[in-house]
mmCIF file of C-alpha atoms in Angstrom:
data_model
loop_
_atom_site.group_PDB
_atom_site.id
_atom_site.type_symbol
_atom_site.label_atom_id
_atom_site.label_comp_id
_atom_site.label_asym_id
_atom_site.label_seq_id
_atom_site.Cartn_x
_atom_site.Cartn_y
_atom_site.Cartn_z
ATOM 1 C CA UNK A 1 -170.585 -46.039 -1.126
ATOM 2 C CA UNK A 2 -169.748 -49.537 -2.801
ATOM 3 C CA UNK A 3 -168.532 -48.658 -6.335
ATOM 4 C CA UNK A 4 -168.192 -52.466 -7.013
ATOM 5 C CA UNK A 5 -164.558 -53.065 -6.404
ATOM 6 C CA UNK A 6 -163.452 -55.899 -4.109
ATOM 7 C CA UNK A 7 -160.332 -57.138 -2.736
ATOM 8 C CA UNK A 8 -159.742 -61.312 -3.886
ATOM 9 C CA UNK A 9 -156.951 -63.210 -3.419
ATOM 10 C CA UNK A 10 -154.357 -61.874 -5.232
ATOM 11 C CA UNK A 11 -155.974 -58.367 -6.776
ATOM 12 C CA UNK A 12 -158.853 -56.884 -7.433
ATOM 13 C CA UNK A 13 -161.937 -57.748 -8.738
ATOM 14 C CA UNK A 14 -164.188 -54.989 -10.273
ATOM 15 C CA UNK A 15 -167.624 -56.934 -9.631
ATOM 16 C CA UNK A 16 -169.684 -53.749 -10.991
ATOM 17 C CA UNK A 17 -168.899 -54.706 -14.770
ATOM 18 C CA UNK A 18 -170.080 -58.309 -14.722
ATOM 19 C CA UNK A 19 -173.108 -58.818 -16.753
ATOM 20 C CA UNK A 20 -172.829 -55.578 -18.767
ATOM 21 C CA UNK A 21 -172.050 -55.836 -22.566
ATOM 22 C CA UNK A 22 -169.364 -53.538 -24.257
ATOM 23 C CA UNK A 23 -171.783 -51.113 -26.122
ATOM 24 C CA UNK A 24 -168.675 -49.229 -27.617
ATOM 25 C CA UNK A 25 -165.048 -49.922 -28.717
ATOM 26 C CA UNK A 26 -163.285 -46.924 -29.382
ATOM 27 C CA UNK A 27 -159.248 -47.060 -31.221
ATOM 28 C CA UNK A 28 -157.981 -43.924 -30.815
ATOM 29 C CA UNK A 29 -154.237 -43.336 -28.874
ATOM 30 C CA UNK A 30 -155.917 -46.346 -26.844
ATOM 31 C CA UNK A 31 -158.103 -48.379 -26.565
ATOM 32 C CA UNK A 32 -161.504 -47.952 -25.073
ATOM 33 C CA UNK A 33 -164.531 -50.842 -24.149
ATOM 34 C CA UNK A 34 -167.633 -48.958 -22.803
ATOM 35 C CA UNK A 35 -169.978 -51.080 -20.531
ATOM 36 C CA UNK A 36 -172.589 -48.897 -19.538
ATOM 37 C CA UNK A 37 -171.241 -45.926 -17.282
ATOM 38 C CA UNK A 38 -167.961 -47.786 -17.342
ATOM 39 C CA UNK A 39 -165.482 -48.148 -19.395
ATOM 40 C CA UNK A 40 -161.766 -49.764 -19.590
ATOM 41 C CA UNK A 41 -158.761 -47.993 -21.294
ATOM 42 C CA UNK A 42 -156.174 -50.026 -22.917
ATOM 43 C CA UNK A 43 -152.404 -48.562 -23.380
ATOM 44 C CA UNK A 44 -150.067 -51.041 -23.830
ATOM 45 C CA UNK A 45 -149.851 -54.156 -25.646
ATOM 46 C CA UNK A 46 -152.341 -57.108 -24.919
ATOM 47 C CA UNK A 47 -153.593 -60.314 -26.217
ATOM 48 C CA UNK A 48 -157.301 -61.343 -27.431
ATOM 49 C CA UNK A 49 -157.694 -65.247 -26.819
ATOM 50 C CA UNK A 50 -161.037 -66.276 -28.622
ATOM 51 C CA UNK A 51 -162.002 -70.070 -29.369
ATOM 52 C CA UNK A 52 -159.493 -70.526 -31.587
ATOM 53 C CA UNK A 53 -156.483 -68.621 -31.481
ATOM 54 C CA UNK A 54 -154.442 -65.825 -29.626
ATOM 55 C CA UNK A 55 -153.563 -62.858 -30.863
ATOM 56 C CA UNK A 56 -151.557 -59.977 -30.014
ATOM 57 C CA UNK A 57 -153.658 -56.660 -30.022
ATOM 58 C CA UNK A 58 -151.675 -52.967 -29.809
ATOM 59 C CA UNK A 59 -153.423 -49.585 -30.300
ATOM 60 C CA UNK A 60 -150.435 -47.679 -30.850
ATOM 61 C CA UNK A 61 -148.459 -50.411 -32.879
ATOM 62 C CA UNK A 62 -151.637 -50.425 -34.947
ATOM 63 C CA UNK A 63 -151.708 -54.652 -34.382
ATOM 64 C CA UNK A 64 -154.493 -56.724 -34.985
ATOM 65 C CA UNK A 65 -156.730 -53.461 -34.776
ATOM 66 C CA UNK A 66 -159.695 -55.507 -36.844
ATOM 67 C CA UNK A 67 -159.808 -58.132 -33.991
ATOM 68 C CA UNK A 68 -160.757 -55.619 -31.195
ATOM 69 C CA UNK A 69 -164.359 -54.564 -33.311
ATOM 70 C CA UNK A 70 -165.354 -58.406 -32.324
ATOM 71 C CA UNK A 71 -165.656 -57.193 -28.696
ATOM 72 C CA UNK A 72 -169.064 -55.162 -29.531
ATOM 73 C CA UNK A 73 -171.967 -56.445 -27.712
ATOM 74 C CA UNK A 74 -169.828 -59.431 -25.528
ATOM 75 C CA UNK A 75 -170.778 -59.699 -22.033
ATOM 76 C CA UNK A 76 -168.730 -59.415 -19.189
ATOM 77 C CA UNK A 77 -168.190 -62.153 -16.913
ATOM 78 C CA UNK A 78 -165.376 -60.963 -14.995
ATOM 79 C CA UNK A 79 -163.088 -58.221 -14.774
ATOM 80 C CA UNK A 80 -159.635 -58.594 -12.207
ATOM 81 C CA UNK A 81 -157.067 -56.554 -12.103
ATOM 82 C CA UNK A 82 -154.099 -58.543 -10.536
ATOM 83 C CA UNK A 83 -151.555 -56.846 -7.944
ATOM 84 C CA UNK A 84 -149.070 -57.485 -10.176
ATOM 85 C CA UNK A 85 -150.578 -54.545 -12.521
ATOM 86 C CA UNK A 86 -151.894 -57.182 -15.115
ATOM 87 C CA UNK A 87 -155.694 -57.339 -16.071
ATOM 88 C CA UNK A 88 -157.780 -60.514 -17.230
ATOM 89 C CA UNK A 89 -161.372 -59.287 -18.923
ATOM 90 C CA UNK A 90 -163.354 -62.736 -19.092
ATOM 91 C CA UNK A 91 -166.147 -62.647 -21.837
ATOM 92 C CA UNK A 92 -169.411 -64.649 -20.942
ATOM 93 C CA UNK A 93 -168.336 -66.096 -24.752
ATOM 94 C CA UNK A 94 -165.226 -67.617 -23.308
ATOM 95 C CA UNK A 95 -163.149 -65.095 -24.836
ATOM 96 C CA UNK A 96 -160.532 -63.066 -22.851
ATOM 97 C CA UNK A 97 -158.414 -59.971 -23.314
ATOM 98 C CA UNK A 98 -155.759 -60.448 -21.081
ATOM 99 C CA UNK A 99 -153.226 -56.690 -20.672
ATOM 100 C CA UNK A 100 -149.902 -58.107 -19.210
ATOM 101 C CA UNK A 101 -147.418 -55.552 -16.771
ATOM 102 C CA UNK A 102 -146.518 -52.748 -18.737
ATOM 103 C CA UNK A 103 -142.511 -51.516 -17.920
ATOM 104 C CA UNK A 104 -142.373 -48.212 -18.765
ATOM 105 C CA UNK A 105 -146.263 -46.746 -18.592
ATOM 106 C CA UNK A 106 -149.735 -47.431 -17.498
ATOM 107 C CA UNK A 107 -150.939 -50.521 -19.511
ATOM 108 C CA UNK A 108 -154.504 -50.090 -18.621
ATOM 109 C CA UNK A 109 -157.335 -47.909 -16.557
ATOM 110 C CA UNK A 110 -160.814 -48.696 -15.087
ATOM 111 C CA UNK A 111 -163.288 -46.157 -14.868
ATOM 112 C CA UNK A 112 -166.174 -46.574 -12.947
ATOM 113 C CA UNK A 113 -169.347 -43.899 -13.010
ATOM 114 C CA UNK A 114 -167.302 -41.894 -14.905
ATOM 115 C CA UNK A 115 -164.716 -41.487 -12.597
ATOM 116 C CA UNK A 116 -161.004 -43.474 -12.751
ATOM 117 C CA UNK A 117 -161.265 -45.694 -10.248
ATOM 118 C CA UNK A 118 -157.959 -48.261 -10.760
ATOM 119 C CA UNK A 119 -155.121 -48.230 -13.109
ATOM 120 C CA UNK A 120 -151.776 -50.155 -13.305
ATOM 121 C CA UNK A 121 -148.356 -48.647 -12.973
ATOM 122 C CA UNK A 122 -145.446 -48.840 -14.685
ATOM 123 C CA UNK A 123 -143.399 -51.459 -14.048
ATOM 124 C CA UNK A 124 -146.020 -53.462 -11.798
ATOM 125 C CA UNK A 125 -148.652 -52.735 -9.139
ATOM 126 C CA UNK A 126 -151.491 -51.089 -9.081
ATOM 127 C CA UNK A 127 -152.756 -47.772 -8.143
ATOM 128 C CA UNK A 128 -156.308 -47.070 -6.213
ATOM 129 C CA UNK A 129 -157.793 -43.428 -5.495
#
């Protein structure tokens, strides 16, 4: 069964979560986006480029936390998860939320269906089931 993961280039791109718009953004001890059945956990630091400016976004720093609500209701154009263990989320806005390689944990996790389908490792790479 095609869950909507496909190898490109250099990573992966998780083709199931284009066209879906975040219906949720949780802050908790990370950060969760909720597209539909899907959903994409954020644990380390990362950066939120909009139109205008960059800016650093951190759950458990407690950074920019006020930035992350703008993400309600944005549509996905393209999520890719690099093989370096670094993850781009393209906005159909133009925006981006870009989650660099985390050293010392998991920066980020994909869940598909409700199941974890990819996640980065520590120090670089990327881990599928």
């Amino acid at each position: 069964m095609d869950i909507g993961i496909n190898r490109g280039d250099d990573g992966w791109v998780i083709s199931s979560m284009r066209g879906i718009g975040i219906g949720e953004v949780l802050i908790g001890n990370a950060l969760r986006l909720h597209a539909g059945a899907n959903r994409i956990e954020v644990h380390s630091p990362a950066e939120l480029k909009t139109d205008h400016e960059a800016v650093p976004v951190h759950v458990a720093s407690r950074t920019n936390l006020d930035r992350l609500t703008q993400l309600l209701d944005q549509v996905i154009a393209e999520v890719h998860a690099a093989d370096s263990g670094s993850l781009r989320v393209r906005f159909a806005n133009g925006w981006r939320l870009d989650v660099p390689v985390s050293s010392d944990a998991y920066g980020w996790t994909i869940c598909l269906r409700g199941s974890c389908s990819i996640r980065s490792l520590p120090g670089g790479g990327v881990r599928m089931p």
